[in-house]
Short mmCIF file of C-alpha atoms in Angstrom, two decimals:
data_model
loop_
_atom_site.label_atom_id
_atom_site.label_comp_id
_atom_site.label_asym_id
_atom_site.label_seq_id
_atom_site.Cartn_x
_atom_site.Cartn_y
_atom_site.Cartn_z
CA UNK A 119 14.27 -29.03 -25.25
CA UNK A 120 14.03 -29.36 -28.94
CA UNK A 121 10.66 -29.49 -30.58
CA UNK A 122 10.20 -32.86 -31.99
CA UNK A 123 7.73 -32.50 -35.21
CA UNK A 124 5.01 -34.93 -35.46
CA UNK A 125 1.50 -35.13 -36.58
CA UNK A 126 0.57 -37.71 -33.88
CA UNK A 127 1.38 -38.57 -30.24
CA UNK A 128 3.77 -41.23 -30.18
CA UNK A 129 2.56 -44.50 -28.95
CA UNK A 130 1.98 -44.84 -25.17
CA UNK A 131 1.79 -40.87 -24.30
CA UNK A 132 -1.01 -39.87 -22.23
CA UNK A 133 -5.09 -39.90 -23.40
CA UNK A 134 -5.26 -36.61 -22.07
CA UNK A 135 -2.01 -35.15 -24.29
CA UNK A 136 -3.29 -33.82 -27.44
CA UNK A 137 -1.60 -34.07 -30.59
CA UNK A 138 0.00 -30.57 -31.04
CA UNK A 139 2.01 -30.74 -28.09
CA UNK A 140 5.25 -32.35 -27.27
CA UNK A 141 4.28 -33.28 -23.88
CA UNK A 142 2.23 -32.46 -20.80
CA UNK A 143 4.17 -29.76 -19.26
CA UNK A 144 4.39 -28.21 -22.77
CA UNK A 145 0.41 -28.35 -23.09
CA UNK A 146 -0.08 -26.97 -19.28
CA UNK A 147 2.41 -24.36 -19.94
CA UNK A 148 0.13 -22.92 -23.01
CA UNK A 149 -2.59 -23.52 -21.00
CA UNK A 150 -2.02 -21.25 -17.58
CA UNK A 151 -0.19 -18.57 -20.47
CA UNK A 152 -3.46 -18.36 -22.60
CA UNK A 153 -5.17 -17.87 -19.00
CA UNK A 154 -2.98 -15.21 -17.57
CA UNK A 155 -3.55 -13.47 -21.21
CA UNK A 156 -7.09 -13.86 -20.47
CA UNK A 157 -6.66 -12.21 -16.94
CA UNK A 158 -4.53 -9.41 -18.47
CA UNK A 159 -7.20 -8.06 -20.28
CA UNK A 160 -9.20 -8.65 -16.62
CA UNK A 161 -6.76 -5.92 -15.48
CA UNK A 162 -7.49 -3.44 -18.35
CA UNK A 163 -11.41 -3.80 -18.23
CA UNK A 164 -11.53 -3.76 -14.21
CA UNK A 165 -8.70 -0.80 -14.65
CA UNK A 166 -10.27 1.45 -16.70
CA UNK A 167 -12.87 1.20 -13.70
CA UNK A 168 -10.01 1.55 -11.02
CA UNK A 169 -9.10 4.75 -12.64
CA UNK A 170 -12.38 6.00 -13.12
CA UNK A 171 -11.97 5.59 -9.00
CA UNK A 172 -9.26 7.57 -8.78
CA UNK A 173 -9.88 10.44 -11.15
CA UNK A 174 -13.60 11.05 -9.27
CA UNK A 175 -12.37 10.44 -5.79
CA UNK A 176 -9.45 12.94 -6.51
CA UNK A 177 -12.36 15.21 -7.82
CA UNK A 178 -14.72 14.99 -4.82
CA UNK A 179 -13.10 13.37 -2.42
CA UNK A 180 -15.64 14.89 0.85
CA UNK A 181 -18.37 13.22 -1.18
CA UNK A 182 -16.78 9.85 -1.48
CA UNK A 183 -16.35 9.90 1.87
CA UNK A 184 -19.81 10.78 2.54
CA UNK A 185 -21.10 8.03 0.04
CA UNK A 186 -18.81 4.90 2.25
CA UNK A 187 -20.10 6.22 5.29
CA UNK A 188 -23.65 4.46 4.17
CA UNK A 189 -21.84 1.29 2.81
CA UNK A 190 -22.00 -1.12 5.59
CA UNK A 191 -18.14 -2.13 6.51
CA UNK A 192 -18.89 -4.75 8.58
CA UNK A 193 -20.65 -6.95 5.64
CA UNK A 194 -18.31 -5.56 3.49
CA UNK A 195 -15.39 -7.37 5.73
CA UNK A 196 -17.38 -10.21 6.11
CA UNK A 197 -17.83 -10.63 2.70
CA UNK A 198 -14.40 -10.39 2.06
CA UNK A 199 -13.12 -13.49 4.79
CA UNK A 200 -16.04 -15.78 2.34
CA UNK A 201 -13.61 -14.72 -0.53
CA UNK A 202 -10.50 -15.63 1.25
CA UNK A 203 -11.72 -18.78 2.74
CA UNK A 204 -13.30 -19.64 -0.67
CA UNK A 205 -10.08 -19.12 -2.17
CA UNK A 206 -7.92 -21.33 0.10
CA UNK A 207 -10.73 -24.17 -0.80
CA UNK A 208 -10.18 -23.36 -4.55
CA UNK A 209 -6.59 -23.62 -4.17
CA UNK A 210 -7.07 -27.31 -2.13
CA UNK A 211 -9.34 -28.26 -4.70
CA UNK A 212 -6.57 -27.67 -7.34
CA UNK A 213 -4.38 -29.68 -4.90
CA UNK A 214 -6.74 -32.28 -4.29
CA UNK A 215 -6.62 -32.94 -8.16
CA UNK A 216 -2.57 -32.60 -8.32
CA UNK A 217 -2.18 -35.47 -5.53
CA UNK A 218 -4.50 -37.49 -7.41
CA UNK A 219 -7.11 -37.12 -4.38
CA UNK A 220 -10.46 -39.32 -4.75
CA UNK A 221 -13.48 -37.45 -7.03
CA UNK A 222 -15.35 -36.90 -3.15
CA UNK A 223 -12.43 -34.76 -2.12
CA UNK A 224 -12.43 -32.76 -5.69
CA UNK A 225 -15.98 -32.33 -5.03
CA UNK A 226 -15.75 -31.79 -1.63
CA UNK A 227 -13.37 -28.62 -2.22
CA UNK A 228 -15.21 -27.41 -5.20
CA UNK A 229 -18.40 -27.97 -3.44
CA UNK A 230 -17.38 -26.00 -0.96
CA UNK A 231 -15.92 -22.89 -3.28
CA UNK A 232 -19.47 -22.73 -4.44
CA UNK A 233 -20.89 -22.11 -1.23
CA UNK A 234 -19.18 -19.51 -0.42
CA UNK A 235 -19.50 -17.60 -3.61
CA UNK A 236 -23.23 -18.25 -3.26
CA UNK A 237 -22.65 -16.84 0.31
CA UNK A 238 -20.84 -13.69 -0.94
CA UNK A 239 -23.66 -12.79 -3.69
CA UNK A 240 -26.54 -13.45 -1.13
CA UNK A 241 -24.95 -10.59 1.28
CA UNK A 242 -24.44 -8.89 -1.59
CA UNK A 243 -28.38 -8.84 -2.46
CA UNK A 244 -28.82 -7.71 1.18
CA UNK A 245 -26.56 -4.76 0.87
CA UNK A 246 -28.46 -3.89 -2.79
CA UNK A 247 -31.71 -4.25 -1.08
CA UNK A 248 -31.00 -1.99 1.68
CA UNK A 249 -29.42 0.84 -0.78
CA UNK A 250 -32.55 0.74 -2.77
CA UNK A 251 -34.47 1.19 0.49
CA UNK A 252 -32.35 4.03 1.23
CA UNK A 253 -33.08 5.79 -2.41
CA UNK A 254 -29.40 5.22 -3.08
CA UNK A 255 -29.68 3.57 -6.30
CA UNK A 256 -27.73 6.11 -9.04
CA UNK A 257 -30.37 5.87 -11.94
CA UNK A 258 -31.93 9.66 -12.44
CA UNK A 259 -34.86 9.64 -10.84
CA UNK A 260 -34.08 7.38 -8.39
CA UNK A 261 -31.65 8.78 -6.50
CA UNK A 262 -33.45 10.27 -3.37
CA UNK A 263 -31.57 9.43 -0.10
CA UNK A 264 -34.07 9.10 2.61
CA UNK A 265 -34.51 7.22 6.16
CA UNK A 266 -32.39 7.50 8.32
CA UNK A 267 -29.25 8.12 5.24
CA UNK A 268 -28.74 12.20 5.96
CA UNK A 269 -25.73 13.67 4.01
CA UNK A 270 -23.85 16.68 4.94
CA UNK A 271 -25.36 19.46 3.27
CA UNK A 272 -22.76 21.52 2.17
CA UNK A 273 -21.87 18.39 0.03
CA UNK A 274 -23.56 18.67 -3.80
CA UNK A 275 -25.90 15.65 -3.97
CA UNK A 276 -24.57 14.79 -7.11
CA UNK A 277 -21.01 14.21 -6.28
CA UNK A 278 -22.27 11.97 -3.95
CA UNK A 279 -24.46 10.33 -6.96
CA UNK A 280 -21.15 9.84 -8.88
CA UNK A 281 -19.83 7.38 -5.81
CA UNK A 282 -22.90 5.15 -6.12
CA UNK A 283 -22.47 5.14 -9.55
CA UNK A 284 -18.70 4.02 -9.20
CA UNK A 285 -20.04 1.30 -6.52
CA UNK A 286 -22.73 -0.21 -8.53
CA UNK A 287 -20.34 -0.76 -11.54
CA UNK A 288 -17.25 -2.11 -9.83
CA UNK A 289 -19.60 -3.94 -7.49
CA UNK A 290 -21.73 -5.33 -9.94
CA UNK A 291 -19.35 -5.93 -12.35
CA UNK A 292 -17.40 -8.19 -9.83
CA UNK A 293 -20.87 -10.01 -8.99
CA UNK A 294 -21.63 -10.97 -12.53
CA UNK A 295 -17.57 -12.42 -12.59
CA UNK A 296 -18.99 -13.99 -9.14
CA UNK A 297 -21.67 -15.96 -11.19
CA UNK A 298 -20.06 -16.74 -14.54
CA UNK A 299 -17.71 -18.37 -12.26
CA UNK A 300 -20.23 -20.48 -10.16
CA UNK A 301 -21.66 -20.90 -13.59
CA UNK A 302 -18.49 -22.53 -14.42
CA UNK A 303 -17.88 -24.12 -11.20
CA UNK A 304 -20.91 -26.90 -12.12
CA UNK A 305 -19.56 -28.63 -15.31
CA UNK A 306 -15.84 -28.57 -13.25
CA UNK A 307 -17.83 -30.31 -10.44
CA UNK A 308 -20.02 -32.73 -12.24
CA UNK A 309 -16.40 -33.98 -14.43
CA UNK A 310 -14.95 -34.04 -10.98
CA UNK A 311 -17.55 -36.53 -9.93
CA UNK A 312 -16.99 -38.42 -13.53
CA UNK A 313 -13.19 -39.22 -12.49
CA UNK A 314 -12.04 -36.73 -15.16
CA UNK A 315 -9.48 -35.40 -13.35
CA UNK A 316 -6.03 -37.16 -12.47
CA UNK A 317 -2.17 -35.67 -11.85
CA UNK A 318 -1.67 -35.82 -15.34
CA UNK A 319 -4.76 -33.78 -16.24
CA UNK A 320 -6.67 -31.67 -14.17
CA UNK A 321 -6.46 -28.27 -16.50
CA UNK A 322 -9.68 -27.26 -16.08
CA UNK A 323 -9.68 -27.48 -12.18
CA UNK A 324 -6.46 -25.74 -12.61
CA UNK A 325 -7.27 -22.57 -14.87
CA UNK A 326 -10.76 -22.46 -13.31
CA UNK A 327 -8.88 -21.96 -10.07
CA UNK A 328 -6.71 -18.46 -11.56
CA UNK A 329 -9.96 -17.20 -12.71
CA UNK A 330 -11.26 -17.77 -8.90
CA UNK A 331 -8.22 -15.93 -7.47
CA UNK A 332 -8.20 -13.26 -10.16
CA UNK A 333 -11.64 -12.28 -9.10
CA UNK A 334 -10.89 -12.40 -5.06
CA UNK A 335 -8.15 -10.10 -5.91
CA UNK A 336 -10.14 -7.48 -7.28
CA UNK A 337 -12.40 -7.57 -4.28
CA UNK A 338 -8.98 -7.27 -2.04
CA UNK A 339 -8.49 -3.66 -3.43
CA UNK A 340 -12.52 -3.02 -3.90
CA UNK A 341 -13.06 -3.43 0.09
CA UNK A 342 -10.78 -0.82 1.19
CA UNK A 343 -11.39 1.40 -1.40
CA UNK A 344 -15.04 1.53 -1.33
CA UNK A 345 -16.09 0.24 1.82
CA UNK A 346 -13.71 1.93 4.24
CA UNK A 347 -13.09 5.82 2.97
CA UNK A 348 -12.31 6.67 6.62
CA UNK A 349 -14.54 4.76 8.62
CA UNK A 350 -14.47 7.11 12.23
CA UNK A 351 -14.21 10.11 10.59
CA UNK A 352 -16.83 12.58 9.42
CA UNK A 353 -18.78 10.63 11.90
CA UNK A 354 -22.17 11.66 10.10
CA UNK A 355 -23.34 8.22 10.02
CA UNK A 356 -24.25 5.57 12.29
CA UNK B 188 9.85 -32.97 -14.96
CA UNK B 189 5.97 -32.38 -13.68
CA UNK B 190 4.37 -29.23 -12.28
CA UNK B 191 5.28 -27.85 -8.95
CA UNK B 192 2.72 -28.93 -6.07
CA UNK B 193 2.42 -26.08 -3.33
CA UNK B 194 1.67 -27.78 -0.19
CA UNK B 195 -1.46 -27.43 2.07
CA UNK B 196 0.78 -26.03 4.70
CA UNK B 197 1.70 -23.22 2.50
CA UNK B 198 -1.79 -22.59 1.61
CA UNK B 199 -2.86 -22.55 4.92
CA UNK B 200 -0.30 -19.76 5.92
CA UNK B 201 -0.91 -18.05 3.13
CA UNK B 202 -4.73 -18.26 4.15
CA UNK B 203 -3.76 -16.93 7.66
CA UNK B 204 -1.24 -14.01 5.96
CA UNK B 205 -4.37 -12.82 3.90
CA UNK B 206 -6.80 -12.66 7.20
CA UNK B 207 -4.33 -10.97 8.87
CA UNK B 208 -3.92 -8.23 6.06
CA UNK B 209 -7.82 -7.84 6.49
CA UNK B 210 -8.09 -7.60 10.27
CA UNK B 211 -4.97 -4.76 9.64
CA UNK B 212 -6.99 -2.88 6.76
CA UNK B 213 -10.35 -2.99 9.17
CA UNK B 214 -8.28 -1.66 12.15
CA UNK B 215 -5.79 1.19 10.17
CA UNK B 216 -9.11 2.57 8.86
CA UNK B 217 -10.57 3.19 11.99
CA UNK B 218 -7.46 5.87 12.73
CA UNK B 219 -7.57 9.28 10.71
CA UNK B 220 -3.92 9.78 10.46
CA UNK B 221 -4.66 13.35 9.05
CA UNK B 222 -6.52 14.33 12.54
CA UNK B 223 -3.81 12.27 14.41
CA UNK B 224 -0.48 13.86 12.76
CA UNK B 225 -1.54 16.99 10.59
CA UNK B 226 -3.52 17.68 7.31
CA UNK B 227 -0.77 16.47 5.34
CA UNK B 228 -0.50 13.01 6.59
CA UNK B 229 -4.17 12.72 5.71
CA UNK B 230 -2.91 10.44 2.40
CA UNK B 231 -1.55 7.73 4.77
CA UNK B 232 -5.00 6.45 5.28
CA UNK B 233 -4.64 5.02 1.38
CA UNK B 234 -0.80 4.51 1.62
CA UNK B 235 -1.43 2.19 4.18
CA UNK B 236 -5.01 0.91 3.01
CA UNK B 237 -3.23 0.32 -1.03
CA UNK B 238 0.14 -1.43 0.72
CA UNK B 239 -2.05 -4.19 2.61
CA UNK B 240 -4.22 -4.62 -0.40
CA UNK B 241 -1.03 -4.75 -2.41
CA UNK B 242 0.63 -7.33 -0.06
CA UNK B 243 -2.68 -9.33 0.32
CA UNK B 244 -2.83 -8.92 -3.72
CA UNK B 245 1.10 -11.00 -4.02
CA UNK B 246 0.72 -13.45 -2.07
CA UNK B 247 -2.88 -14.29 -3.81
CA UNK B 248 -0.71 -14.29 -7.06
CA UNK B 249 2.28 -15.47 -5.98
CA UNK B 250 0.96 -18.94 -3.99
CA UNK B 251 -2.32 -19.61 -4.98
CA UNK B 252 -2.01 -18.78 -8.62
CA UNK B 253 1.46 -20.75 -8.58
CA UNK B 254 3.05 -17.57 -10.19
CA UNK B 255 6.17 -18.00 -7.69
CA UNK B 256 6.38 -21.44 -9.73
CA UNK B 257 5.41 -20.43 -13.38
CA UNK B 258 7.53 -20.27 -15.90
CA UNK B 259 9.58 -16.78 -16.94
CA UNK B 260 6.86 -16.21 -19.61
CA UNK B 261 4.18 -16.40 -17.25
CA UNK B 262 5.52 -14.13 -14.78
CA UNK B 263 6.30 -11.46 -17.96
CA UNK B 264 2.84 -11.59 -18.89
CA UNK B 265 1.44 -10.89 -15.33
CA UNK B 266 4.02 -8.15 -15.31
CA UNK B 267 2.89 -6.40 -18.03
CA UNK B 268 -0.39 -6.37 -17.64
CA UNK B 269 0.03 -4.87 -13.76
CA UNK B 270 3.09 -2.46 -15.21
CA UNK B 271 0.03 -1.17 -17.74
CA UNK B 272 -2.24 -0.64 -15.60
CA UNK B 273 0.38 1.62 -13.78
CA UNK B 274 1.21 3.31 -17.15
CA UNK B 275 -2.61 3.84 -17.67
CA UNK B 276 -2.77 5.50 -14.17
CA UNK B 277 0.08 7.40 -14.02
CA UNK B 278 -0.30 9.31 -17.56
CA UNK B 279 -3.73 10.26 -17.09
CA UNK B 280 -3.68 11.74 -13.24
CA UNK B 281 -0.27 13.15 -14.76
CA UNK B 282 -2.98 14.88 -16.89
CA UNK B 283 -5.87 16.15 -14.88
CA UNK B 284 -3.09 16.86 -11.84
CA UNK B 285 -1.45 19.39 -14.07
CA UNK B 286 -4.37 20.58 -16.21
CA UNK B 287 -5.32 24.29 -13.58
CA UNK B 288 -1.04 24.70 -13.89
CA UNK B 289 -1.66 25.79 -17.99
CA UNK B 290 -2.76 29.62 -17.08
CA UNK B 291 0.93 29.92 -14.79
CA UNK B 292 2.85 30.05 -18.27
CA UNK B 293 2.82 32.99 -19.90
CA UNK B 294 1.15 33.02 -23.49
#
């Protein structure tokens, strides 16, 4: 379609259109692309991470082993069906708006996408707890396993260091995208309530909703990779 | 011409595709394929760990992002960054993989 220069939206377009664009699709197509550039450079700063991963666990990879042996698996999984089922209630929330669904269903959904993310972080604080319990919190200094966490000993304790320093960042990283988001999530929720939202505009619902997925995906490749290193073998632990 | 809607029905087998792909990761991680079928096979623990992730990863992207819907720009920029990210990987391990080879040339 040719662009059609004016300074002003012709009479009778949309409140929500603004002036620079032609029309709605136009201003929801720039919207989702300035997003996905947004989420692009997600990809570079959790990749540099990612490779950080690989080039370690290629290193030492008895001592990463070791290391997810002490990560409980079965929070890990659990927190990872709250991020699932928190992203299907994102995506209906983003529907709900589309169909042009009452402001108690937006809320409803968004509500609802809250909860779990508050769900996720509070197992997470569990898990955090119990690793500083277990003297398995990186820092110098700190890191003393004890209790019942026994490593193999012809494993350097260091190497083994290097995987809970790998967990807390990619771990904590994703936590603090966990609460920007829920951070987010309220404004979204109370303009919900407002009737802001209609099928003509609901962009914020919308590109709220990527940022959601983008941050369920990285926990998608986190859970395997940290949390299940070979769960039933070198049966040390539990 | 107004934005694709994805049905709930979709999302909701898309929902039940991605707890599948978990229940598979939790149970394919309880088998050591290296004590099961040799030493070498050992690396099919994260070839099959990285392809359920992957798959779980698409259909995240592909449904509930609406990327399957986007526009040909959209899907080019969620390309490239993924297709860096590959670059990234494959040039440095490409690195540190051959670094102990240097001392097999002669000088």
């Amino acid at each position: 379609m040719p662009a059609q220069p004016h300074t002003e939206a012709p009479h009778g377009a949309h409140a929500a259109l603004a002036h620079h664009f032609d029309n709605l699709e136009q201003q929801r197509e720039a919207g989702a692309l300035g997003m996905w550039v947004f989420l692009v450079q997600e990809v570079m700063f959790f990749g540099a991470l990612f490779l950080a991963y690989i080039i370690y666990r290629t290193k030492f990879p008895e001592a990463f082993a070791a290391g997810s042996n002490h990560l409980n698996w079965k929070l890990g999984a659990f927190n990872t069906v709250v991020l699932i089922c928190s992203s299907l209630t994102m995506a209906l929330a983003v529907w709900a708006a589309q169909v042009g669904r009452t402001r108690r269903t937006q809320v409803l959904f968004l509500g609802l996408t809250g909860l779990l993310g508050l769900t996720f972080l509070g197992v997470k604080a569990v898990e955090y707890t119990t690793k500083y319990h277990d003297g398995l919190i990186p820092f110098s200094g700190l890191f003393s396993p004890r209790g019942e966490v026994h490593f193999p000993a012809d494993i350097p304790l260091p190497n083994i260091q290097m995987f809970y320093w790998i967990y807390f960042a990619m771990t904590g990283l994703h936590a603090l995208h966990m609460i920007i988001g829920i951070a987010i999530l309220l404004p979204i929720m109370w303009r919900a309530w407002r009737n802001a939202y209609s099928p003509e505009y609901h962009a914020p619902i919308e590109l709220f909703g990527l940022y959601w997925h983008f941050v369920d995906i990285v926990w998608i490749f986190l859970f395997p990779l940290l949390y299940l290193l070979g769960a039933n073998f070198h049966a040390t632990a539990h | 011409m107004s934005e694709h809607i994805v049905s709930r029905k979709l999302y909701f087998m898309v929902f039940g595709g991605l707890m599948i792909g978990t229940l598979l990761t939790v149970l394919a991680a309880q088998v050591d394929f290296g004590a099961v079928l040799g030493p070498n096979f050992r690396v099919l623990n994260d070839v099959v760990a990285l392809t359920i992730a992957v798959s779980k990863a698409l259909l995240v992207i592909l449904f509930f992002m609406h990327v399957r819907y986007s526009s040909r720009l959209v899907m080019l920029v969620v390309v490239a960054g993924f297709f860096w990210f590959g670059i990234m990987v494959v040039l440095t391990m490409s690195d540190y993989m051959s670094r102990g080879m240097i001392g097999q040339f002669p000088k």
